[in-house]
Amino acid sequence: MGKRTGNDVGDHMGKHATHIVWDWNGTLFHDIDAVIGATNSAFAEVGLEPITLESYRDLYCVPVPRFYERLMGRLPTDAEWLVMDEAFHRHYSTHRLGCELAEGVHQLLEGWQSAGRSQSILSMYGHDELLPIVRDFGIESRFVRVEGRTGPSGGTKSAHMVRHLAAMESVDPRRTVVIGDAVDDALAARDAGAHAVLYTGGSHSRGSLEAAGVPVVDTLAEAVELAGDITV
């Protein structure tokens, strides 16, 4: 499906090297303002009140319909979910155009790669939308695999993570660190037999991230530093 990119891990890596699986939205890609803007635009279409960034970070969870349940007091119907999900993605495609990579990303990716370590992206953002954005930022060659969601949106990452790691034969889950901005990233790492570091710059508050029981950091530089040590 054209998801493998860059050199194959096996060309220059062994199973004793640490591998990072990066999340995209809210982690490498600093798009939280676009997410809030698109969320509130979608809410307006279905008669929900706008939400602040603080409230979003306190309430956000996946599967995403559960997030809407926290806001509405009930689960959305299937029909409501389809309307809200379509509206969010429609508005997000416009809001994200003003977003950039998180601070220091270019240097962090280059430094990790230059040290002879591998890294990949696994995102729940649509695969066909993700690839062009990664390419436009000029960072595709930093990753051995770039993979976005190919099925319905709104679900959890665990099964995707297991498949993602299994597709890279020279990557050992036990020496893999998932860096993301959501509790779901930590759960996916756990289910795949990997480690996790969570970053406060995205969708969750520090308090909700700390409940996952994994290291929580305020910068991606801290996350990479921890990743370099966590599986030694």
Tab-separated table of C-alpha atoms in Angstrom:
chain	number	residue	atom	x	y	z
A	1	MET	CA	0.000	0.000	0.000
A	2	GLY	CA	3.031	2.220	-0.376
A	3	LYS	CA	3.495	2.632	3.360
A	4	ARG	CA	7.156	1.659	3.544
A	5	THR	CA	9.438	4.584	2.947
A	6	GLY	CA	13.159	5.198	3.180
A	7	ASN	CA	15.658	2.412	3.656
A	8	ASP	CA	14.615	-0.920	5.058
A	9	VAL	CA	15.474	-1.203	8.735
A	10	GLY	CA	17.434	-4.371	8.111
A	11	ASP	CA	19.895	-2.585	5.845
A	12	HIS	CA	21.616	-0.835	8.710
A	13	MET	CA	19.908	-1.763	11.963
A	14	GLY	CA	19.824	-4.701	14.321
A	15	LYS	CA	17.302	-5.731	16.926
A	16	HIS	CA	19.529	-4.290	19.659
A	17	ALA	CA	18.930	-0.671	18.603
A	18	THR	CA	16.129	1.453	20.021
A	19	HIS	CA	13.323	2.301	17.596
A	20	ILE	CA	10.919	5.231	18.044
A	21	VAL	CA	7.337	5.141	16.790
A	22	TRP	CA	6.175	8.726	16.557
A	23	ASP	CA	2.571	9.843	16.707
A	24	TRP	CA	1.749	12.603	14.222
A	25	ASN	CA	-1.170	14.859	15.259
A	26	GLY	CA	-0.379	16.731	18.460
A	27	THR	CA	3.127	15.261	18.604
A	28	LEU	CA	5.379	15.821	15.598
A	29	PHE	CA	2.702	18.045	14.032
A	30	HIS	CA	1.696	20.905	16.347
A	31	ASP	CA	-1.951	21.133	15.342
A	32	ILE	CA	-3.835	21.460	18.618
A	33	ASP	CA	-5.178	24.910	17.651
A	34	ALA	CA	-6.480	23.454	14.377
A	35	VAL	CA	-8.067	20.555	16.280
A	36	ILE	CA	-9.871	22.936	18.644
A	37	GLY	CA	-10.998	25.139	15.762
A	38	ALA	CA	-12.276	22.184	13.741
A	39	THR	CA	-13.948	20.643	16.796
A	40	ASN	CA	-15.838	23.845	17.564
A	41	SER	CA	-16.822	24.318	13.921
A	42	ALA	CA	-18.176	20.767	13.901
A	43	PHE	CA	-19.945	21.318	17.240
A	44	ALA	CA	-21.668	24.409	15.837
A	45	GLU	CA	-23.144	22.312	13.036
A	46	VAL	CA	-24.837	19.958	15.504
A	47	GLY	CA	-25.832	22.533	18.125
A	48	LEU	CA	-23.140	21.871	20.750
A	49	GLU	CA	-21.494	24.692	22.693
A	50	PRO	CA	-17.857	25.517	21.857
A	51	ILE	CA	-15.125	23.977	24.001
A	52	THR	CA	-11.963	25.572	25.389
A	53	LEU	CA	-8.504	24.071	24.986
A	54	GLU	CA	-8.364	23.338	28.719
A	55	SER	CA	-11.698	21.520	28.670
A	56	TYR	CA	-10.734	19.608	25.538
A	57	ARG	CA	-7.517	18.348	27.129
A	58	ASP	CA	-9.367	17.313	30.281
A	59	LEU	CA	-12.163	15.480	28.446
A	60	TYR	CA	-10.607	14.084	25.275
A	61	CYS	CA	-10.428	10.309	24.956
A	62	VAL	CA	-10.723	7.545	22.398
A	63	PRO	CA	-12.743	5.963	20.964
A	64	VAL	CA	-13.805	9.473	19.955
A	65	PRO	CA	-17.566	8.809	20.374
A	66	ARG	CA	-16.789	8.441	24.107
A	67	PHE	CA	-15.368	11.975	24.034
A	68	TYR	CA	-18.630	13.208	22.565
A	69	GLU	CA	-20.499	11.279	25.253
A	70	ARG	CA	-18.643	13.272	27.924
A	71	LEU	CA	-19.774	16.477	26.223
A	72	MET	CA	-23.349	15.501	25.367
A	73	GLY	CA	-24.196	13.339	28.371
A	74	ARG	CA	-24.916	10.423	26.041
A	75	LEU	CA	-23.291	8.552	23.205
A	76	PRO	CA	-24.042	10.078	19.812
A	77	THR	CA	-26.200	7.962	17.556
A	78	ASP	CA	-24.503	6.392	14.557
A	79	ALA	CA	-26.044	9.063	12.350
A	80	GLU	CA	-24.872	11.886	14.645
A	81	TRP	CA	-21.355	10.430	14.801
A	82	LEU	CA	-21.098	10.327	11.019
A	83	VAL	CA	-22.195	13.966	10.748
A	84	MET	CA	-19.813	15.121	13.488
A	85	ASP	CA	-16.864	13.121	12.185
A	86	GLU	CA	-17.350	14.362	8.612
A	87	ALA	CA	-17.699	17.953	9.815
A	88	PHE	CA	-14.567	17.738	11.953
A	89	HIS	CA	-12.411	16.384	9.133
A	90	ARG	CA	-13.812	18.913	6.673
A	91	HIS	CA	-13.001	21.841	8.946
A	92	TYR	CA	-9.670	20.370	10.049
A	93	SER	CA	-8.412	20.188	6.463
A	94	THR	CA	-8.675	23.992	6.356
A	95	HIS	CA	-7.510	24.788	9.897
A	96	ARG	CA	-4.377	22.631	9.672
A	97	LEU	CA	-2.929	24.664	6.796
A	98	GLY	CA	-1.508	27.194	9.233
A	99	CYS	CA	0.163	24.584	11.447
A	100	GLU	CA	3.848	23.681	11.640
A	101	LEU	CA	5.976	20.915	13.079
A	102	ALA	CA	6.535	21.039	16.826
A	103	GLU	CA	9.573	22.912	18.108
A	104	GLY	CA	12.889	21.251	17.282
A	105	VAL	CA	11.426	18.369	15.288
A	106	HIS	CA	13.811	18.649	12.334
A	107	GLN	CA	16.864	18.507	14.598
A	108	LEU	CA	15.487	15.679	16.744
A	109	LEU	CA	14.646	13.487	13.761
A	110	GLU	CA	17.996	14.160	12.110
A	111	GLY	CA	19.905	13.504	15.326
A	112	TRP	CA	18.174	10.185	15.981
A	113	GLN	CA	18.735	9.017	12.411
A	114	SER	CA	22.361	10.201	12.367
A	115	ALA	CA	23.021	8.169	15.516
A	116	GLY	CA	22.129	5.046	13.520
A	117	ARG	CA	18.735	4.526	15.106
A	118	SER	CA	15.442	3.990	13.295
A	119	GLN	CA	12.095	5.715	13.636
A	120	SER	CA	8.642	5.513	12.089
A	121	ILE	CA	5.288	7.285	12.162
A	122	LEU	CA	2.015	5.628	13.080
A	123	SER	CA	-0.963	7.958	12.986
A	124	MET	CA	-4.723	7.596	13.195
A	125	TYR	CA	-4.942	10.394	10.632
A	126	GLY	CA	-5.939	9.102	7.211
A	127	HIS	CA	-2.999	7.530	5.364
A	128	ASP	CA	-3.712	9.234	2.046
A	129	GLU	CA	-3.830	12.621	3.788
A	130	LEU	CA	-0.815	11.973	6.024
A	131	LEU	CA	1.792	11.068	3.418
A	132	PRO	CA	1.642	14.305	1.396
A	133	ILE	CA	1.951	16.406	4.570
A	134	VAL	CA	5.011	14.475	5.780
A	135	ARG	CA	6.563	14.857	2.325
A	136	ASP	CA	5.786	18.575	2.201
A	137	PHE	CA	7.703	19.093	5.439
A	138	GLY	CA	10.713	17.335	3.877
A	139	ILE	CA	11.059	14.725	6.611
A	140	GLU	CA	9.890	11.519	4.908
A	141	SER	CA	13.445	10.204	4.512
A	142	ARG	CA	13.911	10.251	8.292
A	143	PHE	CA	11.508	7.329	8.711
A	144	VAL	CA	11.661	3.670	7.784
A	145	ARG	CA	7.864	3.527	7.698
A	146	VAL	CA	5.125	6.168	7.547
A	147	GLU	CA	1.674	4.808	8.195
A	148	GLY	CA	-1.723	6.400	8.685
A	149	ARG	CA	-5.180	4.992	9.276
A	150	THR	CA	-6.807	3.092	6.425
A	151	GLY	CA	-10.085	2.055	8.092
A	152	PRO	CA	-12.896	4.019	9.773
A	153	SER	CA	-11.895	6.936	11.996
A	154	GLY	CA	-12.514	7.320	15.703
A	155	GLY	CA	-11.068	4.039	16.967
A	156	THR	CA	-8.106	3.052	19.114
A	157	LYS	CA	-4.507	2.542	18.015
A	158	SER	CA	-3.602	-0.806	19.609
A	159	ALA	CA	-4.284	-3.177	16.707
A	160	HIS	CA	-2.661	-0.723	14.291
A	161	MET	CA	0.463	-0.592	16.508
A	162	VAL	CA	0.791	-4.357	16.642
A	163	ARG	CA	0.609	-4.542	12.833
A	164	HIS	CA	2.934	-1.567	12.418
A	165	LEU	CA	5.706	-3.147	14.486
A	166	ALA	CA	5.185	-6.590	12.950
A	167	ALA	CA	5.705	-5.094	9.483
A	168	MET	CA	9.249	-4.003	10.418
A	169	GLU	CA	11.077	-7.289	10.798
A	170	SER	CA	14.241	-5.845	12.322
A	171	VAL	CA	12.410	-3.843	14.977
A	172	ASP	CA	12.009	-5.452	18.404
A	173	PRO	CA	8.899	-4.184	20.252
A	174	ARG	CA	10.769	-4.603	23.539
A	175	ARG	CA	13.301	-2.021	22.333
A	176	THR	CA	10.685	0.295	20.859
A	177	VAL	CA	9.460	3.547	22.400
A	178	VAL	CA	6.157	5.093	21.317
A	179	ILE	CA	6.105	8.895	21.639
A	180	GLY	CA	2.634	10.413	21.535
A	181	ASP	CA	0.286	12.937	23.100
A	182	ALA	CA	-2.585	10.655	24.118
A	183	VAL	CA	-3.251	7.949	26.693
A	184	ASP	CA	-4.221	5.771	23.736
A	185	ASP	CA	-0.584	5.886	22.559
A	186	ALA	CA	0.518	4.381	25.873
A	187	LEU	CA	-2.177	1.699	25.690
A	188	ALA	CA	-1.172	0.845	22.131
A	189	ALA	CA	2.476	0.577	23.181
A	190	ARG	CA	1.552	-1.701	26.072
A	191	ASP	CA	-0.560	-3.949	23.873
A	192	ALA	CA	2.286	-4.212	21.351
A	193	GLY	CA	4.900	-4.997	24.010
A	194	ALA	CA	6.632	-1.616	23.628
A	195	HIS	CA	7.473	1.325	25.911
A	196	ALA	CA	5.859	4.769	25.820
A	197	VAL	CA	6.625	8.392	26.625
A	198	LEU	CA	3.740	10.886	26.565
A	199	TYR	CA	4.016	14.548	25.565
A	200	THR	CA	1.897	17.372	26.997
A	201	GLY	CA	1.840	19.529	23.845
A	202	GLY	CA	-1.168	17.876	22.253
A	203	SER	CA	-4.627	16.578	23.117
A	204	HIS	CA	-4.377	15.664	26.824
A	205	SER	CA	-3.735	17.495	30.074
A	206	ARG	CA	-0.722	16.448	32.121
A	207	GLY	CA	-3.028	15.005	34.770
A	208	SER	CA	-4.832	12.720	32.336
A	209	LEU	CA	-1.536	11.612	30.775
A	210	GLU	CA	0.005	10.780	34.142
A	211	ALA	CA	-2.849	8.365	34.768
A	212	ALA	CA	-1.359	6.133	32.063
A	213	GLY	CA	1.563	5.258	34.333
A	214	VAL	CA	4.341	6.051	31.830
A	215	PRO	CA	6.822	8.962	31.710
A	216	VAL	CA	5.231	12.327	30.818
A	217	VAL	CA	7.312	15.172	29.352
A	218	ASP	CA	6.736	18.765	28.275
A	219	THR	CA	9.105	18.771	25.282
A	220	LEU	CA	9.894	16.336	22.495
A	221	ALA	CA	13.591	16.762	23.261
A	222	GLU	CA	12.928	15.254	26.703
A	223	ALA	CA	10.961	12.444	25.071
A	224	VAL	CA	13.821	11.553	22.735
A	225	GLU	CA	16.322	11.675	25.602
A	226	LEU	CA	14.175	9.257	27.585
A	227	ALA	CA	13.724	7.011	24.550
A	228	GLY	CA	17.484	6.738	24.257
A	229	ASP	CA	17.716	5.425	27.809
A	230	ILE	CA	14.458	3.614	28.434
A	231	THR	CA	15.271	0.301	26.736
A	232	VAL	CA	18.967	0.029	27.637
